[in-house]
Coordinates of C-alpha atoms in Angstrom, one line a residue:
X863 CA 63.5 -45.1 14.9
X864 CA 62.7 -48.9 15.0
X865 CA 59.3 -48.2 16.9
X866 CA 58.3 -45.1 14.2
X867 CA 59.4 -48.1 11.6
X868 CA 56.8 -50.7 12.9
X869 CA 54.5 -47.9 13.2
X870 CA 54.3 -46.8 9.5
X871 CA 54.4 -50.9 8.6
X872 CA 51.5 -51.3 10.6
X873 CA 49.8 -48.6 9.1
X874 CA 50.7 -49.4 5.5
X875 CA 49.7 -53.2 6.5
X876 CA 46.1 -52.3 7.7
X877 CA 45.6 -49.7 5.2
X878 CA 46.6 -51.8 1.8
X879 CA 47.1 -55.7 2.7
X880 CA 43.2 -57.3 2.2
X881 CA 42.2 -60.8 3.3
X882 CA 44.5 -63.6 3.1
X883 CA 41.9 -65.0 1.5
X884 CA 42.9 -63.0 -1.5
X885 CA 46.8 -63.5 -1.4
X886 CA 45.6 -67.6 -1.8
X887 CA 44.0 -66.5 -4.6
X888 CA 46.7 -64.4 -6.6
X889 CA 49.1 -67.4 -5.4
X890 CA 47.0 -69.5 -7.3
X891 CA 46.9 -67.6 -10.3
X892 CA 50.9 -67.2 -10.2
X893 CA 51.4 -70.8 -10.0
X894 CA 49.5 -71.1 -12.8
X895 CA 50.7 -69.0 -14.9
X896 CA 54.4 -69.8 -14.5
X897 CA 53.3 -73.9 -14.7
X898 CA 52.1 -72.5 -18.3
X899 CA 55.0 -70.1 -19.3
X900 CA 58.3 -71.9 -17.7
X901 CA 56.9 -75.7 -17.7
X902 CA 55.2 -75.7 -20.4
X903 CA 52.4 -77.6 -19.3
X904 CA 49.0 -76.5 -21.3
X905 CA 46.2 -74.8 -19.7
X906 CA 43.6 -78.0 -18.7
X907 CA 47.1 -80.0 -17.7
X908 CA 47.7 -77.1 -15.4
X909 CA 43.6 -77.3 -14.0
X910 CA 44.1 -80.9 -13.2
X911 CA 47.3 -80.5 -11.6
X912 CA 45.0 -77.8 -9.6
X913 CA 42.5 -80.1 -8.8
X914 CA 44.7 -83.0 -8.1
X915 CA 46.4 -80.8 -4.9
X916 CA 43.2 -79.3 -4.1
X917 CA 41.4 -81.8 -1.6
X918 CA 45.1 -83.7 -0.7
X919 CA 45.5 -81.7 2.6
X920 CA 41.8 -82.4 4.5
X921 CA 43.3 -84.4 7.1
X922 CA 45.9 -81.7 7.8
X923 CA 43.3 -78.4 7.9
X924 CA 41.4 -80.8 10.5
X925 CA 44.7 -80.8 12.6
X926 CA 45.2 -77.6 12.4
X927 CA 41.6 -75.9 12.9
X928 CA 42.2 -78.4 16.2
X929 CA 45.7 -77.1 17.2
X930 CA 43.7 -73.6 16.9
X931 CA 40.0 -74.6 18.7
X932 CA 42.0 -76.7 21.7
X933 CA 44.1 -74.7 23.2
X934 CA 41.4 -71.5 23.1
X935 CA 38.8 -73.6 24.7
X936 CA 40.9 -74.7 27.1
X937 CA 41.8 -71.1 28.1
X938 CA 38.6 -70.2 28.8
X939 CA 38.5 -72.9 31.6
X940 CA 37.2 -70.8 34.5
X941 CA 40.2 -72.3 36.8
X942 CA 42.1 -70.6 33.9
X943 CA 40.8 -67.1 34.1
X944 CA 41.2 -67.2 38.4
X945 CA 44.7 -68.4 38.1
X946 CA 45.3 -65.3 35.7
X947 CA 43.7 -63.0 38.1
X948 CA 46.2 -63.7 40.4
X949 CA 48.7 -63.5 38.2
X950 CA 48.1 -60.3 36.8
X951 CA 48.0 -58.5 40.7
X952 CA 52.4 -58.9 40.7
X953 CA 53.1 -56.7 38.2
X954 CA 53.6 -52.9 39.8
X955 CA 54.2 -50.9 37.1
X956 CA 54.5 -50.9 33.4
X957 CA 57.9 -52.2 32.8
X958 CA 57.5 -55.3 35.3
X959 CA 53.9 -55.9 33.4
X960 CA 55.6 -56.1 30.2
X961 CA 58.2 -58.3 31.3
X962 CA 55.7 -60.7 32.5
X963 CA 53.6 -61.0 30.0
X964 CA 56.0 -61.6 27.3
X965 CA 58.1 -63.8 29.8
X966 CA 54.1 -66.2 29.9
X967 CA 53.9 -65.6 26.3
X968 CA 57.1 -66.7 24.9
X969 CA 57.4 -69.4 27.0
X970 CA 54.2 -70.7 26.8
X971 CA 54.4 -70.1 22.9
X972 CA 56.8 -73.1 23.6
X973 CA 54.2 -75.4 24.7
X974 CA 51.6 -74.5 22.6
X975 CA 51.4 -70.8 20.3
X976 CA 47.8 -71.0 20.3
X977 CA 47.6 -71.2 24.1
X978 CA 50.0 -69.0 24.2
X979 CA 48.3 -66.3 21.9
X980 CA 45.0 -66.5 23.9
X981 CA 46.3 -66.5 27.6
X982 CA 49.0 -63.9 27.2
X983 CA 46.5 -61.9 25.7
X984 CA 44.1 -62.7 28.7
X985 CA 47.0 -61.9 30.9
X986 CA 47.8 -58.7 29.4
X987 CA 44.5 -57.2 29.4
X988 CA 43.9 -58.8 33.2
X989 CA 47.2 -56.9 34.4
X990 CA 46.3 -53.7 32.5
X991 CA 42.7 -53.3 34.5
X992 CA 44.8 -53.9 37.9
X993 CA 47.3 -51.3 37.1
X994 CA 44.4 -48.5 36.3
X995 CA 43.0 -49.7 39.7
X996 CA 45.9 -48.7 41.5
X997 CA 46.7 -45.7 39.7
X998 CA 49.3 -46.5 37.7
X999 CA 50.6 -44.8 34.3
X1000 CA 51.8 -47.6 31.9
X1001 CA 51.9 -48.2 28.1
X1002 CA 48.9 -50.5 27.1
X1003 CA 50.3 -51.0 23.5
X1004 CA 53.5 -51.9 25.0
X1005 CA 51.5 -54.7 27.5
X1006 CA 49.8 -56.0 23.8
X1007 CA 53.1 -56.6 22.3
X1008 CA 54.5 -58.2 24.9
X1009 CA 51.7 -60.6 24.5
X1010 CA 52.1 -60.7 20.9
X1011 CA 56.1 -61.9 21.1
X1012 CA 54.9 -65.7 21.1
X1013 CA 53.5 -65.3 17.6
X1014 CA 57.6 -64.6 16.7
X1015 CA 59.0 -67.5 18.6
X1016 CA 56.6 -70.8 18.5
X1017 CA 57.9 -72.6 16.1
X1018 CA 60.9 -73.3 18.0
X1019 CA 58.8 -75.1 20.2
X1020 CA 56.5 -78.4 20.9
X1021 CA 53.2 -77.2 18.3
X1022 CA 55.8 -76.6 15.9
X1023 CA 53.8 -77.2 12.9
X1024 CA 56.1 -78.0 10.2
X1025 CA 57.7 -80.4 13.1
X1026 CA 55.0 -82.4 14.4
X1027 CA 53.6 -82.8 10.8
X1028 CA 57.1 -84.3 9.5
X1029 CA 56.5 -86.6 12.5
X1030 CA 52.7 -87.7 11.7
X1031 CA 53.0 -90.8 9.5
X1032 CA 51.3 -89.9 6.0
X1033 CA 52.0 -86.6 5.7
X1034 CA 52.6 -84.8 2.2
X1035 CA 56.2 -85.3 1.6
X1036 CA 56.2 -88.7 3.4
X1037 CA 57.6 -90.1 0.1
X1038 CA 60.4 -87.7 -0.3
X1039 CA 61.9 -87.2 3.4
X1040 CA 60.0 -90.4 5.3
X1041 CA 58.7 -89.7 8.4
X1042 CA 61.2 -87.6 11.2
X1043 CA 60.6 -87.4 14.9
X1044 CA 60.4 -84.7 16.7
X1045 CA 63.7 -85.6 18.7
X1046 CA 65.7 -85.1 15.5
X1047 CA 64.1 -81.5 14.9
X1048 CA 62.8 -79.7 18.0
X1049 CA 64.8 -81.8 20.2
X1050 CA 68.3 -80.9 18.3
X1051 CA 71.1 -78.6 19.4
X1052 CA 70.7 -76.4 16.7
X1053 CA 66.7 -75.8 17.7
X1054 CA 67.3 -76.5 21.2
X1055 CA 70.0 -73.4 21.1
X1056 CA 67.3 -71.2 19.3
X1057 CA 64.4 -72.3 21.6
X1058 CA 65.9 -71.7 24.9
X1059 CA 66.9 -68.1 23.6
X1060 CA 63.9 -66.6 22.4
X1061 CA 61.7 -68.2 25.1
X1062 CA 63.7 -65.6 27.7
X1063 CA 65.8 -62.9 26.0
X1064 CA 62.1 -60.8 24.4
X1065 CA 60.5 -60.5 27.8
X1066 CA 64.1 -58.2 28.9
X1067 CA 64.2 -56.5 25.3
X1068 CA 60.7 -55.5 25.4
X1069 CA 61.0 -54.4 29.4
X1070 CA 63.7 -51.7 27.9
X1071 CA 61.7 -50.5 25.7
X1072 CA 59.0 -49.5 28.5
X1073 CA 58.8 -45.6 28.2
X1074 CA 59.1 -43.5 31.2
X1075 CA 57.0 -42.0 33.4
X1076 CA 57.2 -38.5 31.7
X1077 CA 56.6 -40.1 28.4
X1078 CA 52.8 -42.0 29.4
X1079 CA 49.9 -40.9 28.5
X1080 CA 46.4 -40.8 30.1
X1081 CA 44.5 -43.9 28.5
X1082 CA 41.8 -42.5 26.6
X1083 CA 38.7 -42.7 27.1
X1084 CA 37.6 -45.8 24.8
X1085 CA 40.3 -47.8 26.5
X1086 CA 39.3 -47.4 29.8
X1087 CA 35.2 -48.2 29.0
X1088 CA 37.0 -51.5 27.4
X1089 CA 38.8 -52.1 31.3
X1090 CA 35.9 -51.7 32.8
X1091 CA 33.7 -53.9 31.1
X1092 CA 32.9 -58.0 32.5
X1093 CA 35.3 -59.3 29.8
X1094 CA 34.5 -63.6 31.6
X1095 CA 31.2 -65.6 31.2
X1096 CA 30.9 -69.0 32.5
X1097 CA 28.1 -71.3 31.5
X1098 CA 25.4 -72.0 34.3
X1099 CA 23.4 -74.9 35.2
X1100 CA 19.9 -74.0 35.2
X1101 CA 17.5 -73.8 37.8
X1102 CA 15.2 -76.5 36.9
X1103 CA 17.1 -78.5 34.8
X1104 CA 15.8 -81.3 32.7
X1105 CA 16.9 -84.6 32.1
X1106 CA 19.3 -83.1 29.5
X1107 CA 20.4 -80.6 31.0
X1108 CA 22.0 -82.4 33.8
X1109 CA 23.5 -84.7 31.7
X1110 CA 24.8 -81.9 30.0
X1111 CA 26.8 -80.4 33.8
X1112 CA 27.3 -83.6 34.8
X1113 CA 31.3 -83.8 35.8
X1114 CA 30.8 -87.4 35.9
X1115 CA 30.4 -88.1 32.5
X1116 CA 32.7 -85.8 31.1
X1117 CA 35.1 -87.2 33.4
X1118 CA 34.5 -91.1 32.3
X1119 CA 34.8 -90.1 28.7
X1120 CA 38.1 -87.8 29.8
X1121 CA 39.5 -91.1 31.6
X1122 CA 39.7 -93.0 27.5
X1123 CA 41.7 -90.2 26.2
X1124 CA 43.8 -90.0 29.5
X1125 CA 44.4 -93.6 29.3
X1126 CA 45.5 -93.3 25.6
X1127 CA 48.0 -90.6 25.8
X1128 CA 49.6 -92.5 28.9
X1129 CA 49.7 -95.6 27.0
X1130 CA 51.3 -93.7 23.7
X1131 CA 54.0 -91.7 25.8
X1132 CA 55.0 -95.4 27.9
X1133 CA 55.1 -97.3 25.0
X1134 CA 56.6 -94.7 22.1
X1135 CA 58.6 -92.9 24.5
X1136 CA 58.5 -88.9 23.6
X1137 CA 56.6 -89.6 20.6
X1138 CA 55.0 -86.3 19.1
X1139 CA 53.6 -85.6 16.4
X1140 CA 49.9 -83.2 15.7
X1141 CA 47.4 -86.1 16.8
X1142 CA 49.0 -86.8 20.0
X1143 CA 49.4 -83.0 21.0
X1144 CA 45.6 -82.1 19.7
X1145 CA 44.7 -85.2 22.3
X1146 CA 46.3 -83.7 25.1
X1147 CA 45.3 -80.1 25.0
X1148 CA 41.0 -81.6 24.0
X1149 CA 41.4 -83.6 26.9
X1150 CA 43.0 -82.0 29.1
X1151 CA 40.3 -78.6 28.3
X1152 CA 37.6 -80.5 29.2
X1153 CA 39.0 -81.6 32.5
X1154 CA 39.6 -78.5 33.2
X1155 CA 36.0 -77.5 32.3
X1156 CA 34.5 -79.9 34.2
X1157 CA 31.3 -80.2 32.1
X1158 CA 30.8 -80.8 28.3
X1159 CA 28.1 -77.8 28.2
X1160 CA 31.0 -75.8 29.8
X1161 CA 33.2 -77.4 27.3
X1162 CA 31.2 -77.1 24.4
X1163 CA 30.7 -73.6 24.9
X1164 CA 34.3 -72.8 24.6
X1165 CA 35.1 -74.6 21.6
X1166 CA 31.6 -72.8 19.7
X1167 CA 33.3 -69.8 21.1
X1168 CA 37.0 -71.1 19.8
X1169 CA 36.1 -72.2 16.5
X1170 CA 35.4 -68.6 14.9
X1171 CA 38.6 -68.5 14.5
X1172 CA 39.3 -71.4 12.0
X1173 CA 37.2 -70.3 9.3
X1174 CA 40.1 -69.3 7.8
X1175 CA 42.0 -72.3 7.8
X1176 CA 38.6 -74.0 6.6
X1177 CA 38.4 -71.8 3.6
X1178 CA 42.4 -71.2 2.3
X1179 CA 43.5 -74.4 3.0
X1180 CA 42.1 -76.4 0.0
X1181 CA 43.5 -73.2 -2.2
X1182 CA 47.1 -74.0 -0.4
X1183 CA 46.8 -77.5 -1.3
X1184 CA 46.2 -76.8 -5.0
X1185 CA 49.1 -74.5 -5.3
X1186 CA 51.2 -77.2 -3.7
X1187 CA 49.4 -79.4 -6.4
X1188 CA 50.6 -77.2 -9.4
X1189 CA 54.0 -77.0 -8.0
X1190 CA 54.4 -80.4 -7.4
X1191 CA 53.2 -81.9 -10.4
X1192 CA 53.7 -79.3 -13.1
X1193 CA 57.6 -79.5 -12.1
X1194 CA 57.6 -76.0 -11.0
X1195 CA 59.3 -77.4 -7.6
X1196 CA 62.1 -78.2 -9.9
X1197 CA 62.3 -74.7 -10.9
X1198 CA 62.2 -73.2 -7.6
X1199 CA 64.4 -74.8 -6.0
X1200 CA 66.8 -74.4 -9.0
X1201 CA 66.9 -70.7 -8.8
X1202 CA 67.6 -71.0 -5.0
X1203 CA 70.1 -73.4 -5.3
X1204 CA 72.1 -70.9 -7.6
X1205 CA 72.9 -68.6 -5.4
X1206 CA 73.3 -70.6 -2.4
X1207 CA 75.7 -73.0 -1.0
X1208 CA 74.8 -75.8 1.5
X1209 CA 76.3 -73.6 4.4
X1210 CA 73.8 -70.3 3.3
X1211 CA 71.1 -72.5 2.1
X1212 CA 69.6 -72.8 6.0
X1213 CA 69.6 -69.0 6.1
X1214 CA 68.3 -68.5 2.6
X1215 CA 65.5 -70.4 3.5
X1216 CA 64.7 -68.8 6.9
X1217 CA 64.9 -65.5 4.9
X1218 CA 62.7 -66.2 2.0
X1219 CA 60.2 -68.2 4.6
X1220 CA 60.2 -64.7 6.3
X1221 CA 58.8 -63.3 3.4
X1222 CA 56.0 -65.7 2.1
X1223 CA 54.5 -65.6 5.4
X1224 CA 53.6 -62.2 5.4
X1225 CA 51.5 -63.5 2.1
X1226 CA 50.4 -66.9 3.4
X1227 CA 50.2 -66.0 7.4
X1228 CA 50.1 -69.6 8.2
X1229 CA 52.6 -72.1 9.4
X1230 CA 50.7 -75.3 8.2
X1231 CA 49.6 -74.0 4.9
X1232 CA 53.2 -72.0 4.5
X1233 CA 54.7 -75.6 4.6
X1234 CA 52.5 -76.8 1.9
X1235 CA 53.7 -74.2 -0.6
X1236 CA 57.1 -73.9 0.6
X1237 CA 57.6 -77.2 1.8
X1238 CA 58.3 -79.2 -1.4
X1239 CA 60.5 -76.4 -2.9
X1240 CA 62.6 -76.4 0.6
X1241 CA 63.3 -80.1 0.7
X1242 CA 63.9 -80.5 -3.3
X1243 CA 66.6 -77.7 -2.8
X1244 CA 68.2 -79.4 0.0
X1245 CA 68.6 -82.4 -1.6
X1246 CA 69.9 -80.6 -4.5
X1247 CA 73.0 -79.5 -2.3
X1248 CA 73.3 -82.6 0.0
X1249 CA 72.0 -80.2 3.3
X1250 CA 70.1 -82.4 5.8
X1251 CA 66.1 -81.8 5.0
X1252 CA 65.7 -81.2 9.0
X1253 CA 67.7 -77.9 8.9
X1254 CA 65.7 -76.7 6.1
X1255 CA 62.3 -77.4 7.9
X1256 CA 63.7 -76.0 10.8
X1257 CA 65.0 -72.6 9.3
X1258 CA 61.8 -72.4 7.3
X1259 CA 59.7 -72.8 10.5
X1260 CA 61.3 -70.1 12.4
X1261 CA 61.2 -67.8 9.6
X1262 CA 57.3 -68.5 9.6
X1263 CA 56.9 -67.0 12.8
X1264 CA 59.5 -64.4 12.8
X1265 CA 57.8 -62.1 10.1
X1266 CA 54.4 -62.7 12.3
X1267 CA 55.7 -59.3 14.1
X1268 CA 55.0 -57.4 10.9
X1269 CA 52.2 -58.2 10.1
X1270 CA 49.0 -58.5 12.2
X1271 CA 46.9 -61.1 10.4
X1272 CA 48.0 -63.6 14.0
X1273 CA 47.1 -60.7 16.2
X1274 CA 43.7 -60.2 15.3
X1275 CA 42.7 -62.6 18.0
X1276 CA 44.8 -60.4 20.6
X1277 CA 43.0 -57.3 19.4
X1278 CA 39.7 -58.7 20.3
X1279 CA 40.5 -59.7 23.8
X1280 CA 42.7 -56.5 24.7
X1281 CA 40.8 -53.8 22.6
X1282 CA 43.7 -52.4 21.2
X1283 CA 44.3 -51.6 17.7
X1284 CA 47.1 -52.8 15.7
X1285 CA 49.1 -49.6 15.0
X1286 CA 49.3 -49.7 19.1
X1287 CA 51.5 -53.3 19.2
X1288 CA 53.2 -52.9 15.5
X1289 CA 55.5 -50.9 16.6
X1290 CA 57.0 -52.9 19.5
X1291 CA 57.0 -56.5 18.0
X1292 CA 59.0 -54.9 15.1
X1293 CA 61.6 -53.7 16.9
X1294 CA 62.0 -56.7 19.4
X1295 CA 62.1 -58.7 15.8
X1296 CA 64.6 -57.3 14.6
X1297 CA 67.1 -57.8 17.8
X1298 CA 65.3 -61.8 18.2
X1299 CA 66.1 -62.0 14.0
X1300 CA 70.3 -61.7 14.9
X1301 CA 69.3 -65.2 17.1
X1302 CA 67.3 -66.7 14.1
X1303 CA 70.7 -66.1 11.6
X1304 CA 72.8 -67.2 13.9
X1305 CA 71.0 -70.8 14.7
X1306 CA 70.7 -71.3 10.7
X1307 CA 74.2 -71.7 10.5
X1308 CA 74.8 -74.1 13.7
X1309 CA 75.1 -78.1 13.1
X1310 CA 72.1 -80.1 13.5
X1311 CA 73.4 -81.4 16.2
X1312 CA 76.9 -81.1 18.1

């Protein structure tokens, strides 16, 4: 019943949800109309209060388009793709492939989601070619959900971006909350209870969900042209290279220009102890792609390959910042957080949030940009009933990824590099959502810490 759910949500989503593009768009409108109707402000007051938002959040899309672009290229390291080869020959049968994908993806999701998003993905279509080698039945929809399941649990986890933004000095609410590390929010109880629970318990759920052998299907015939194909290319030096062009493979200056950031992050982590925060983490996964590339024209490759997938970030983002803009100044947050705050209490306030952050992602797909809208209104209403600002943050970060399963704006990137459709994965993630949401409730009402 849960699967034929996720299955008519998938459809519905792909047949009437357009761009997120548009959803900034109607956001914007919204927010301006309500600054005009409830707050009275008049019409130009309400443009400037636009305008005043609309360019405040530049040095934050850079971080993000980076915490998208690094840990792509980095994945398409060739070291990368033969250490997934291996890795994808264990797996036997369906079940076992399942469970191992979502085992890498969930738990990687906890380093890094967009590492996670691309190499499970890898890894799933990688273990699906060497089970139609051998012969074996399996469920490929069911091997590009599995790879899906970090999308639901990252922001438990290191990249959390609401987290490591609260911990980068300047951010947007600086003035209202100050600046909080990362070892009083991801390093808490409360997160730490959540993280280590949904980085294991979705690779079993989804492994029961395997159907048996009777059940399978052939593959059809698209999906197996799509196995079959070279799916890894790796720059090559050329034959006669120019002066250029050995510069460009030479490991040794990529490695001397590697050994500054090395040095950096060293120094940061010895001297700041476990310090993170977005510019940190975006240093470690650059450098540490390029050393893994061993070339900058291997490198650079990768990242013009990666950085497709930003232009969304690069174009909603300024729109995000001006509805925080209107909400901020117009003294909508006020509003919003009034209406939550009357029909919560500090102990349901965490769960409140997690729910209604549940819901305004499926509109605004993005944890970075989710914050900016949300954010203000989260905090203001924590404030309002004495609840510590990092539970709100925290609840509101896990509800950002926990709607991700219903929706498959995140797994557009996993559709390219498995050739499966959505309505093949929809199904699954909802159902292992649903089970992973009972954790999600349960850690919004736990102490911050013990």
């Amino acid at each position: 019943m849960i699967k034929r759910l996720g299955d008519v949500l998938a459809r519905l989503s792909m047949k009437y949800l357009p761009d997120p593009f548009i959803f900034a768009v109607i956001l914007t409108f919204i927010s301006f109309i309500l600054g005009v109707t409830i707050t009275h402000q008049s019409v130009m007051q309400m443009v400037i209060n636009w305008y005043k938002g609309f360019w405040s959040l530049l040095p934050f899309s850079m971080q993000m388009c980076l915490m998208v672009i690094t840990p792509a290229a980095l994945v398409a390291a060739p070291s990368v793709h033969k250490f997934v080869d291996k890795l994808a020959d264990k797996p036997k049968d369906g079940k076992s492939g399942a469970f191992w994908v979502a085992m890498l993806a969930c738990v990687s999701a906890m380093v890094h989601w967009g590492l996670s998003l691309i190499l499970a993905s890898i890894f799933a279509r990688e273990v699906a070619k060497k089970l139609y080698a051998k012969g074996v039945k399996f469920s490929y929809g069911l091997l590009g959900a599995a790879a899906y399941l970090g999308q639901m649990v990252w922001h438990a986890g290191f990249s959390g971006s609401v987290q490591l933004l609260i911990a980068t000095p300047g951010h947007f609410l600086e003035k209202e909350i100050g600046v909080i590390p990362v070892s009083q929010s991801i390093l808490t109880p409360m997160n730490l209870f959540v993280m280590i629970l949904t980085a294991f318990l979705p690779a079993f759920i989804i492994a029961k969900m395997a159907p048996k052998e009777e059940e399978l299907q052939e593959l059809d015939t698209e999906t197996v042209k799509f196995l079959k194909e070279q799916h890894v290319t790796h720059v090559k030096k050329p034959q006669n290279p120019t002066i250029g062009d050995r510069l460009n493979h030479s490991i040794i200056v990529n490695y001397l220009i590697c050994a500054l950031g090395v040095a950096y992050i060293v120094y940061h982590f010895a001297t700041k102890g476990f310090d993170l925060n977005l510019n940190i983490v975006n240093a470690i996964f650059l450098f540490l792609g390029m050393i893994l590339h061993r070339t900058v024209a291997s490198y650079v490759k990768a990242v013009s390959d990666s950085a497709k997938s930003v232009a969304g970030i690069i174009l909603q983002f300024p729109f995000y910042a001006g509805i925080m803009g209107m909400i901020r100044h117009s003294g909508l947050v006020d509003v919003f957080a009034g209406w939550i705050v009357s029909f919560s209490t500090p102990r349901t306030l965490p769960m409140w949030t997690f729910i209604t952050s549940s819901i305004v992602n499926l509109f605004v797909p993005s944890g970075g940009g989710q914050w900016a809208v949300q954010g203000p209104i989260a905090v203001k209403s924590a404030q309002m009933l004495g609840v510590d600002v990092v539970k709100v943050a925290t609840t509101q970060a896990w509800g950002n990824c926990w709607s991700n399963m219903l929706q498959p704006f995140w797994a557009i990137a996993l559709l390219g590099i498995t050739g499966l459709k959505a309505r093949d994965i929809i199904g699954y993630s909802t159902a292992v959502m649903l089970v992973v949401g009972i954790i999600y409730i349960i850690g919004s009402y736990l102490p911050v810490s013990f």
